[in-house]
CSV table of C-alpha atoms in Angstrom, one decimal:
chain,number,residue,atom,x,y,z
A,1313,MET,CA,-27.3,21.9,41.6
A,1314,ASN,CA,-29.9,24.2,43.2
A,1315,ASN,CA,-27.7,27.3,42.7
A,1316,ARG,CA,-28.0,26.0,38.0
A,1317,LEU,CA,-31.5,25.3,38.5
A,1318,TYR,CA,-31.6,29.0,40.7
A,1319,ALA,CA,-30.8,30.7,37.7
A,1320,ILE,CA,-31.8,28.8,34.9
A,1321,THR,CA,-35.6,29.7,36.8
A,1322,ARG,CA,-34.7,33.7,37.1
A,1323,ASP,CA,-33.4,33.5,33.6
A,1324,LEU,CA,-36.6,31.8,32.0
A,1325,HIS,CA,-38.8,34.3,34.4
A,1326,LEU,CA,-37.2,37.0,33.1
A,1327,TYR,CA,-37.0,36.0,29.5
A,1328,LEU,CA,-40.5,34.1,28.6
A,1329,GLY,CA,-42.7,37.5,31.5
A,1330,LEU,CA,-40.3,39.8,28.6
A,1331,PHE,CA,-41.4,38.3,25.8
A,1332,LEU,CA,-45.1,37.8,27.5
A,1333,ALA,CA,-45.9,41.2,28.5
A,1334,PRO,CA,-47.5,42.9,25.9
A,1335,PHE,CA,-49.9,39.5,25.5
A,1336,VAL,CA,-50.1,40.2,28.8
A,1337,LEU,CA,-50.8,44.2,28.8
A,1338,VAL,CA,-53.7,43.2,26.3
A,1339,PHE,CA,-55.5,40.7,28.7
A,1340,SER,CA,-55.2,43.0,31.1
A,1341,VAL,CA,-55.7,46.5,29.9
A,1342,SER,CA,-59.1,44.7,28.4
A,1343,VAL,CA,-60.8,43.8,31.6
A,1344,PHE,CA,-61.2,47.3,31.6
A,1345,PHE,CA,-63.2,47.5,29.5
A,1346,LEU,CA,-64.8,44.4,29.4
A,1347,VAL,CA,-66.1,45.3,33.1
A,1348,HIS,CA,-67.6,48.5,32.5
A,1349,ALA,CA,-68.7,47.4,29.0
A,1350,TRP,CA,-66.8,50.9,27.0
A,1351,THR,CA,-64.6,50.4,25.0
A,1352,PRO,CA,-63.5,54.9,24.2
A,1353,GLY,CA,-64.3,55.6,19.9
A,1354,ALA,CA,-65.7,52.0,19.6
A,1355,LYS,CA,-68.7,53.8,18.4
A,1356,GLY,CA,-67.4,56.8,16.3
A,1357,GLY,CA,-65.3,54.4,14.3
A,1358,ALA,CA,-65.0,55.8,10.1
A,1359,GLU,CA,-67.3,54.1,8.1
A,1360,ARG,CA,-66.7,53.2,4.1
A,1361,HIS,CA,-69.3,51.5,1.8
A,1362,TRP,CA,-68.7,50.2,-1.2
A,1363,THR,CA,-70.8,47.7,-4.1
A,1364,VAL,CA,-69.4,45.2,-5.8
A,1365,GLU,CA,-71.2,43.6,-8.7
A,1366,ASN,CA,-71.5,40.2,-10.5
A,1367,VAL,CA,-70.3,38.1,-7.5
A,1368,GLN,CA,-69.8,35.2,-8.5
A,1369,LEU,CA,-71.6,32.9,-5.6
A,1370,PRO,CA,-70.2,29.0,-5.1
A,1371,ALA,CA,-72.7,26.3,-6.4
A,1372,ALA,CA,-75.2,25.3,-3.9
A,1373,LEU,CA,-74.5,28.1,-1.6
A,1374,ASP,CA,-78.1,27.6,-0.4
A,1375,THR,CA,-77.5,23.9,0.8
A,1376,LEU,CA,-74.5,24.5,2.3
A,1377,ALA,CA,-74.6,25.5,6.7
A,1378,GLY,CA,-71.9,25.8,9.1
A,1379,ARG,CA,-68.2,26.1,9.0
A,1380,ALA,CA,-68.7,24.1,4.7
A,1381,ARG,CA,-70.7,27.9,3.9
A,1382,VAL,CA,-68.3,29.6,5.6
A,1383,ASP,CA,-65.2,28.2,3.6
A,1384,ALA,CA,-67.5,28.1,0.5
A,1385,LEU,CA,-68.1,32.0,1.6
A,1386,ARG,CA,-64.1,32.6,1.5
A,1387,GLY,CA,-64.3,33.3,-2.6
A,1388,VAL,CA,-66.8,36.3,-2.3
A,1389,LEU,CA,-65.6,38.2,0.0
A,1390,ALA,CA,-61.9,38.2,-1.2
A,1391,GLN,CA,-64.2,39.3,-4.5
A,1392,ALA,CA,-65.7,42.1,-1.9
A,1393,GLY,CA,-62.1,42.6,-1.3
A,1394,VAL,CA,-62.9,41.4,2.2
A,1395,THR,CA,-61.1,40.0,4.5
A,1396,GLY,CA,-61.4,38.6,8.6
A,1397,GLU,CA,-63.0,36.0,10.4
A,1398,VAL,CA,-66.5,35.1,9.7
A,1399,GLY,CA,-69.2,34.9,12.3
A,1400,PHE,CA,-73.3,34.2,12.7
A,1401,VAL,CA,-74.0,33.9,9.1
A,1402,GLY,CA,-77.6,35.3,8.6
A,1403,HIS,CA,-79.3,34.1,5.0
A,1404,ASN,CA,-82.8,35.2,4.6
A,1405,VAL,CA,-84.6,32.6,1.5
A,1406,LYS,CA,-87.9,34.6,0.9
A,1407,ALA,CA,-85.6,37.7,0.3
A,1408,GLN,CA,-82.4,36.2,-1.1
A,1409,ARG,CA,-79.8,38.3,1.1
A,1410,LEU,CA,-76.6,36.4,2.8
A,1411,THR,CA,-75.5,38.3,5.9
A,1412,ILE,CA,-72.0,38.3,6.2
A,1413,PRO,CA,-70.6,40.1,9.7
A,1414,VAL,CA,-66.4,40.2,9.3
A,1415,MET,CA,-64.0,40.5,12.3
A,1416,ALA,CA,-60.6,42.0,12.4
A,1417,PRO,CA,-59.4,42.7,15.6
A,1418,GLY,CA,-60.6,47.0,15.1
A,1419,ARG,CA,-62.5,46.5,11.5
A,1420,GLU,CA,-65.4,45.5,11.1
A,1421,THR,CA,-67.2,45.1,7.8
A,1422,VAL,CA,-70.4,43.8,6.9
A,1423,VAL,CA,-71.5,42.3,3.5
A,1424,LYS,CA,-74.9,41.9,2.5
A,1425,ILE,CA,-75.5,39.8,-0.9
A,1426,ASP,CA,-78.5,39.9,-3.6
A,1427,LEU,CA,-78.4,36.1,-4.3
A,1428,ALA,CA,-80.4,37.0,-7.5
A,1429,ALA,CA,-78.5,40.0,-8.6
A,1430,ARG,CA,-75.5,39.1,-7.2
A,1431,ARG,CA,-74.6,41.9,-5.9
A,1432,ALA,CA,-72.6,42.7,-3.1
A,1433,GLU,CA,-72.8,45.6,-1.0
A,1434,ILE,CA,-70.2,46.7,2.0
A,1435,THR,CA,-69.2,48.4,5.3
A,1436,GLU,CA,-66.4,48.2,6.8
A,1437,ARG,CA,-65.8,50.5,10.0
A,1438,GLN,CA,-62.4,51.3,11.9
A,1439,THR,CA,-63.6,50.4,15.1
A,1440,GLY,CA,-59.5,51.5,16.6
A,1441,VAL,CA,-57.0,49.9,18.7
A,1442,TRP,CA,-59.5,49.5,22.1
A,1443,ASP,CA,-61.8,47.4,20.5
A,1444,ALA,CA,-58.9,45.2,18.7
A,1445,LEU,CA,-57.6,44.6,22.4
A,1446,VAL,CA,-61.1,44.0,23.2
A,1447,ALA,CA,-61.5,41.8,20.6
A,1448,LEU,CA,-58.9,39.6,20.9
A,1449,HIS,CA,-59.3,39.3,24.4
A,1450,LYS,CA,-62.6,37.3,23.8
A,1451,ALA,CA,-60.9,35.8,20.5
A,1452,PRO,CA,-61.8,32.8,20.0
A,1453,GLY,CA,-64.2,32.1,23.4
A,1454,PRO,CA,-67.3,30.0,23.8
A,1455,HIS,CA,-69.7,30.7,20.7
A,1456,LEU,CA,-70.0,29.6,17.4
A,1457,VAL,CA,-67.4,26.2,18.1
A,1458,GLU,CA,-68.7,24.9,14.4
A,1459,ILE,CA,-67.7,28.0,12.7
A,1460,ARG,CA,-64.9,29.9,14.7
A,1461,ARG,CA,-61.4,30.0,13.6
A,1462,ASN,CA,-62.1,30.0,10.4
A,1463,TRP,CA,-59.1,32.9,9.6
A,1464,LEU,CA,-55.3,31.8,9.7
A,1465,PRO,CA,-55.0,34.8,11.5
A,1466,MET,CA,-57.7,34.7,14.8
A,1467,ARG,CA,-56.9,30.5,14.4
A,1468,VAL,CA,-52.9,32.4,14.5
A,1469,TRP,CA,-54.2,34.0,17.3
A,1470,SER,CA,-56.2,31.1,19.5
A,1471,TRP,CA,-52.8,29.2,19.6
A,1472,PHE,CA,-51.4,33.0,20.7
A,1473,ALA,CA,-54.0,33.2,23.8
A,1474,ASP,CA,-53.7,29.6,25.2
A,1475,GLY,CA,-49.7,30.1,24.8
A,1476,THR,CA,-49.6,33.4,26.8
A,1477,VAL,CA,-52.1,31.0,30.0
A,1478,TYR,CA,-49.7,28.5,29.6
A,1479,LEU,CA,-46.9,30.7,29.8
A,1480,LEU,CA,-48.3,32.7,32.6
A,1481,LEU,CA,-48.7,29.2,34.9
A,1482,PHE,CA,-45.2,29.6,33.7
A,1483,LEU,CA,-44.7,32.3,35.8
A,1484,SER,CA,-46.5,32.1,38.7
A,1485,LEU,CA,-44.9,28.7,39.3
A,1486,SER,CA,-41.1,29.6,39.0
A,1487,GLY,CA,-42.3,32.6,40.8
A,1488,ILE,CA,-43.2,31.5,43.7
A,1489,TYR,CA,-40.0,29.3,43.1
A,1490,LEU,CA,-37.9,32.2,43.0
A,1491,TRP,CA,-39.9,33.5,46.4
A,1492,ALA,CA,-39.4,30.4,48.4
A,1493,VAL,CA,-35.9,30.9,48.1
A,1494,LEU,CA,-35.5,34.1,49.7
A,1495,ARG,CA,-35.6,33.2,52.8
A,1496,ALA,CA,-36.5,36.9,54.6
A,1497,GLU,CA,-39.4,36.9,52.4
A,1498,ARG,CA,-40.8,33.7,53.4
A,1499,ARG,CA,-42.9,34.9,56.5
A,1500,ILE,CA,-44.7,38.0,54.4
A,1501,GLY,CA,-45.2,36.1,51.9
A,1502,LEU,CA,-46.9,33.9,53.5
A,1503,VAL,CA,-49.8,35.7,55.2
A,1504,LEU,CA,-50.1,37.7,52.0
A,1505,LEU,CA,-50.5,34.3,49.4
A,1506,GLY,CA,-53.4,33.5,52.7
A,1507,ALA,CA,-54.7,36.6,52.6
A,1508,GLY,CA,-54.4,36.0,49.3
A,1509,LEU,CA,-56.8,32.7,49.1
A,1510,MET,CA,-59.0,34.2,51.9
A,1511,THR,CA,-60.4,37.3,49.7
A,1512,PHE,CA,-60.3,35.2,46.6
A,1513,LEU,CA,-62.8,31.9,48.7
A,1514,GLY,CA,-64.8,34.6,50.5
A,1515,VAL,CA,-65.5,36.5,47.0
A,1516,ALA,CA,-66.2,33.8,45.1
A,1517,TYR,CA,-68.2,31.7,47.4
A,1518,ALA,CA,-69.9,35.8,48.0
A,1519,VAL,CA,-71.4,35.2,44.5
A,1520,ILE,CA,-71.9,31.5,44.1
A,1521,SER,CA,-73.4,30.6,46.9
B,62,MET,CA,-30.1,63.2,52.7
B,63,PRO,CA,-30.0,60.0,51.0
B,64,SER,CA,-28.3,60.6,47.9
B,65,SER,CA,-29.8,59.6,44.1
B,66,ALA,CA,-27.8,56.1,44.0
B,67,ASN,CA,-29.8,55.0,47.8
B,68,TRP,CA,-33.1,56.5,46.5
B,69,GLY,CA,-33.0,54.1,43.3
B,70,ALA,CA,-31.8,51.1,45.7
B,71,ARG,CA,-34.5,51.8,47.9
B,72,LEU,CA,-36.9,52.0,44.5
B,73,THR,CA,-35.0,48.2,43.4
B,74,ALA,CA,-35.9,47.1,46.8
B,75,TRP,CA,-39.1,47.6,46.9
B,76,ASN,CA,-39.6,47.4,43.0
B,77,ARG,CA,-38.9,43.7,43.8
B,78,ARG,CA,-41.1,43.3,47.3
B,79,LEU,CA,-43.8,44.2,45.9
B,80,HIS,CA,-43.8,42.2,42.6
B,81,TYR,CA,-43.6,38.9,44.8
B,82,TYR,CA,-45.9,40.7,47.2
B,83,VAL,CA,-48.6,41.2,44.9
B,84,GLY,CA,-48.1,38.1,42.6
B,85,LEU,CA,-48.6,36.0,46.3
B,86,TYR,CA,-51.3,38.2,46.4
B,87,LEU,CA,-53.2,37.5,43.2
B,88,LEU,CA,-52.0,34.2,43.0
B,89,PHE,CA,-55.3,31.9,43.0
B,90,PHE,CA,-57.7,35.0,41.4
B,91,LEU,CA,-54.8,34.2,38.2
B,92,TRP,CA,-54.7,31.1,38.8
B,93,LEU,CA,-58.2,31.5,38.4
B,94,PHE,CA,-58.9,33.3,35.5
B,95,CYS,CA,-55.7,31.3,33.3
B,96,PHE,CA,-58.0,27.9,33.6
B,97,THR,CA,-61.8,30.0,32.9
B,98,GLY,CA,-59.8,30.6,30.1
B,99,LEU,CA,-58.8,27.0,29.1
B,100,LEU,CA,-62.1,26.5,29.5
B,101,LEU,CA,-63.7,29.0,27.3
B,102,ASN,CA,-62.1,28.5,24.3
B,103,HIS,CA,-62.4,25.4,24.8
B,104,SER,CA,-65.7,24.3,24.6
B,105,LYS,CA,-65.2,21.3,23.2
B,106,TRP,CA,-63.9,19.9,25.7
B,107,ALA,CA,-66.2,16.8,27.3
B,108,PHE,CA,-65.1,16.3,31.3
B,109,ALA,CA,-65.6,20.1,31.3
B,110,GLU,CA,-68.9,20.3,29.3
B,111,PHE,CA,-71.6,21.8,31.9
B,112,TRP,CA,-75.1,22.9,29.4
B,113,ALA,CA,-76.1,18.8,28.3
B,114,ASN,CA,-75.7,18.4,32.8
B,115,ARG,CA,-78.1,21.5,33.8
B,116,GLN,CA,-80.4,21.0,36.5
B,117,GLN,CA,-84.5,22.3,35.8
B,118,SER,CA,-86.4,23.0,37.8
B,119,ASP,CA,-90.2,24.7,37.8
B,120,ARG,CA,-92.6,26.2,40.4
B,121,GLU,CA,-94.9,29.1,40.8
B,122,VAL,CA,-95.2,31.6,43.7
B,123,ALA,CA,-97.1,34.0,45.5
B,124,ILE,CA,-96.6,38.0,45.6
B,125,ALA,CA,-97.8,40.6,46.6
B,126,GLY,CA,-97.6,43.4,47.9
B,127,VAL,CA,-94.9,44.7,44.6
B,128,PRO,CA,-94.2,48.3,44.7
B,129,PRO,CA,-95.6,50.7,42.3
B,130,GLY,CA,-92.2,51.9,40.7
B,131,GLY,CA,-89.6,51.2,38.2
B,132,ASP,CA,-89.0,48.2,37.3
B,133,LEU,CA,-85.7,47.4,39.1
B,134,GLU,CA,-87.9,48.2,42.3
B,135,GLN,CA,-90.9,45.6,41.7
B,136,ALA,CA,-88.1,42.5,40.4
B,137,ARG,CA,-85.9,43.2,43.2
B,138,GLU,CA,-89.5,42.5,46.4
B,139,ILE,CA,-90.4,39.5,43.8
B,140,ALA,CA,-86.6,38.2,43.5
B,141,ARG,CA,-86.7,38.7,47.5
B,142,GLN,CA,-90.2,36.7,47.9
B,143,ALA,CA,-89.1,34.0,45.9
B,144,GLY,CA,-86.2,33.8,47.9
B,145,LEU,CA,-84.2,34.2,45.4
B,146,HIS,CA,-80.8,36.5,44.9
B,147,GLY,CA,-77.9,37.3,42.3
B,148,GLU,CA,-77.9,40.1,39.3
B,149,ILE,CA,-81.5,40.6,37.7
B,150,GLU,CA,-80.7,40.9,34.0
B,151,TRP,CA,-84.0,42.4,32.2
B,152,THR,CA,-85.0,38.9,28.9
B,153,ARG,CA,-87.5,41.3,27.4
B,154,THR,CA,-88.7,45.4,27.2
B,155,ARG,CA,-91.8,45.4,29.4
B,156,ALA,CA,-94.6,46.4,27.0
B,157,ASN,CA,-97.6,45.1,29.6
B,158,ALA,CA,-97.7,46.6,33.4
B,159,GLU,CA,-99.0,43.8,34.6
B,160,ARG,CA,-96.1,41.3,33.9
B,161,LEU,CA,-92.2,41.6,34.3
B,162,GLU,CA,-90.1,39.3,33.0
B,163,PHE,CA,-86.8,39.1,34.1
B,164,ARG,CA,-83.5,36.8,35.2
B,165,VAL,CA,-82.1,36.2,38.2
B,166,SER,CA,-78.1,34.6,38.3
B,167,ARG,CA,-75.1,34.4,40.1
B,168,PRO,CA,-72.6,31.4,38.5
B,169,GLY,CA,-74.1,28.1,38.1
B,170,HIS,CA,-77.3,29.5,38.9
B,171,ILE,CA,-79.7,30.9,36.6
B,172,ALA,CA,-84.1,31.5,37.5
B,173,GLU,CA,-85.5,33.1,34.6
B,174,VAL,CA,-88.9,34.2,36.6
B,175,LYS,CA,-91.9,35.6,34.5
B,176,ALA,CA,-94.8,37.7,37.0
B,177,ASP,CA,-97.9,38.3,36.7
B,178,PHE,CA,-98.7,41.1,38.8
B,179,GLU,CA,-103.3,40.5,38.1
B,180,ARG,CA,-102.7,36.7,39.1
B,181,GLY,CA,-100.1,37.6,41.6
B,182,ARG,CA,-98.1,34.6,40.9
B,183,ALA,CA,-94.6,34.0,39.7
B,184,ALA,CA,-93.7,31.6,37.4
B,185,ILE,CA,-89.9,30.7,37.4
B,186,HIS,CA,-87.6,28.4,35.8
B,187,ARG,CA,-84.3,28.2,37.9
B,188,ILE,CA,-81.5,26.2,36.2
B,189,GLU,CA,-78.6,24.8,38.0
B,190,LEU,CA,-75.6,24.7,36.7
B,191,ASN,CA,-72.0,21.9,37.7
B,192,ALA,CA,-69.2,22.8,39.1
B,193,TRP,CA,-67.8,23.1,35.4
B,194,GLY,CA,-70.4,25.6,34.6
B,195,VAL,CA,-69.7,27.6,38.2
B,196,THR,CA,-65.9,27.9,37.3
B,197,ARG,CA,-66.7,29.0,34.0
B,198,ILE,CA,-69.5,31.3,34.1
B,199,LEU,CA,-67.1,33.0,37.4
B,200,HIS,CA,-65.2,34.3,33.5
B,201,THR,CA,-67.2,36.4,32.5
B,202,PHE,CA,-69.6,37.4,35.5
B,203,THR,CA,-69.9,41.2,34.8
B,204,GLY,CA,-73.8,42.4,35.5
B,205,VAL,CA,-73.0,44.4,32.0
B,206,ARG,CA,-72.8,43.8,28.3
B,207,MET,CA,-71.0,45.7,25.5
B,208,GLY,CA,-73.6,47.4,23.5
B,209,ASP,CA,-76.6,46.4,25.9
B,210,GLU,CA,-77.4,49.6,27.8
B,211,ARG,CA,-80.6,48.3,29.8
B,212,ASN,CA,-79.1,45.9,32.1
B,213,GLU,CA,-76.6,47.7,35.0
B,214,ARG,CA,-75.0,45.9,37.3
B,215,ASP,CA,-77.4,45.8,39.9
B,216,TRP,CA,-76.1,42.8,43.0
B,217,GLY,CA,-74.1,44.3,45.6
B,218,MET,CA,-71.7,40.8,44.6
B,219,THR,CA,-71.6,41.3,41.1
B,220,GLN,CA,-69.6,44.5,42.2
B,221,ALA,CA,-67.2,42.3,44.8
B,222,TRP,CA,-66.4,41.1,41.7
B,223,ALA,CA,-66.4,42.8,39.0
B,224,PHE,CA,-63.7,44.6,41.4
B,225,SER,CA,-61.9,42.2,42.0
B,226,MET,CA,-61.0,41.9,38.1
B,227,ASP,CA,-60.0,45.1,38.0
B,228,ALA,CA,-58.2,44.8,40.0
B,229,LEU,CA,-56.1,41.4,39.0
B,230,ALA,CA,-55.8,43.2,36.2
B,231,ALA,CA,-54.1,46.6,37.1
B,232,GLY,CA,-51.8,43.8,39.3
B,233,LEU,CA,-50.9,41.6,36.8
B,234,ILE,CA,-50.5,45.8,35.0
B,235,PHE,CA,-48.1,46.1,37.4
B,236,LEU,CA,-46.3,43.3,37.9
B,237,THR,CA,-45.5,43.7,33.8
B,238,LEU,CA,-44.2,47.1,34.3
B,239,SER,CA,-42.2,45.6,37.5
B,240,SER,CA,-40.5,43.2,35.4
B,241,LEU,CA,-39.6,45.9,32.6
B,242,TYR,CA,-38.0,48.1,35.7
B,243,MET,CA,-36.2,45.1,37.0
B,244,TRP,CA,-35.2,43.9,33.9
B,245,TRP,CA,-33.7,47.6,32.8
B,246,ARG,CA,-31.5,48.0,36.2
B,247,ARG,CA,-29.8,44.7,35.0
B,248,SER,CA,-27.4,45.5,32.3
B,249,GLU,CA,-25.7,41.6,31.9
B,250,LYS,CA,-29.5,41.3,31.1
B,251,ARG,CA,-30.4,44.0,29.0
B,252,ARG,CA,-29.4,42.8,25.4
B,253,ALA,CA,-31.4,39.3,25.5
B,254,GLY,CA,-34.3,40.5,27.4
B,255,ALA,CA,-34.5,43.1,24.8
B,256,ILE,CA,-35.2,40.5,22.5
B,257,ALA,CA,-37.4,39.1,23.9
B,258,LEU,CA,-39.4,41.6,24.4
B,259,ALA,CA,-39.0,42.8,21.0
B,260,CYS,CA,-40.0,39.7,20.0
B,261,GLY,CA,-43.4,39.6,21.7
B,262,ALA,CA,-44.0,43.1,21.4
B,263,ALA,CA,-43.6,41.9,17.3
B,264,SER,CA,-46.0,39.3,17.2
B,265,CYS,CA,-48.5,40.5,20.0
B,266,GLY,CA,-48.8,44.6,17.8
B,267,TRP,CA,-49.3,42.6,14.3
B,268,PHE,CA,-52.5,41.2,16.0
B,269,VAL,CA,-53.2,44.5,18.0
B,270,VAL,CA,-52.3,46.7,15.2
B,271,GLY,CA,-51.1,45.0,11.9
B,272,LEU,CA,-53.9,42.5,10.9
B,273,ARG,CA,-56.4,45.7,11.0
B,274,TRP,CA,-53.9,47.1,7.9
B,275,PHE,CA,-52.2,44.7,6.2
B,276,ALA,CA,-54.6,41.7,6.4
């Protein structure tokens, strides 16, 4: 029974770990960029500009806010040839302009709509693969709770992000079991586990207290 | 002289040991960042609410003998006199040499400071968060922000925490690479493992590269 449990746990640890490996790399590599507030090549990406005239605007756009406005703007974005996760929509009432930031990992687009002239000016910038890692690490994140996950691929990514956490927890627990079975490694493993706990508590206490 | 087979066996054994050792050492850091990652992505979870439950207080302290010099030196001196410690952040551009506004923060404790050198006083607005707030902020406490070149890490403990984040990331990269090596050495598992790895790479690659070009 124990041998069977060990074999199953070991196989699950291996295969789930292999499936998860690229996701762990995405989250790990992007940590360096986030911790040091620097992403190689993110500022110098290629830019593209274009304008779309006679944009069909949804009715009562002025009265909409939050998620309802984002959903209503999807059609406008489609006319402008833009797809992605919509961020905070700026509305300059006096100038009758909407500013819509749209993000896809590795690409940032800003759509400025002149409501009176029904004209959309679009600026798209390629921010590169490293910036894509950062964007994915931070998504969906704690901000713009009412409108986030408004693009299906980012909604799916949020499931993968959660799945990465749950699978990492499984991998760590199954890893503990696989280690505990190895008698020869128990003592040094316990020492390292204890050292890790002391380091964690020490640093966390120093930062918080 | 050891044969190449011996070297291979040693490398395999040590790779496996180090996989355990690094994983066990980093276990608590990993759990913290996993858990707080979930909290950040699910900020509507009511049990982890912290901002609505924050405690706020205001006080004023006398400040004296703040030396002329850079903003950071002056802010540090004011913080010292007010008994505050933490990462110093600039909240607004300084327009008047007689005034200095900044924030002193560490996870769960935020102090907004408005110093008036003419009056020799500093007004301090303190915000204290509950344990959920402390826990969540640990995930993002780096002292720097993308696109914000004015703020730099200036507190030793932030440096230590940022180093812990780097170390965890480096450790996870090592664990991933060492697991690839362990899998590759087990020839009977190569095919099934390759399928699992390919599924992960394809789904992850779709988000990293594919969305930009195909969506």
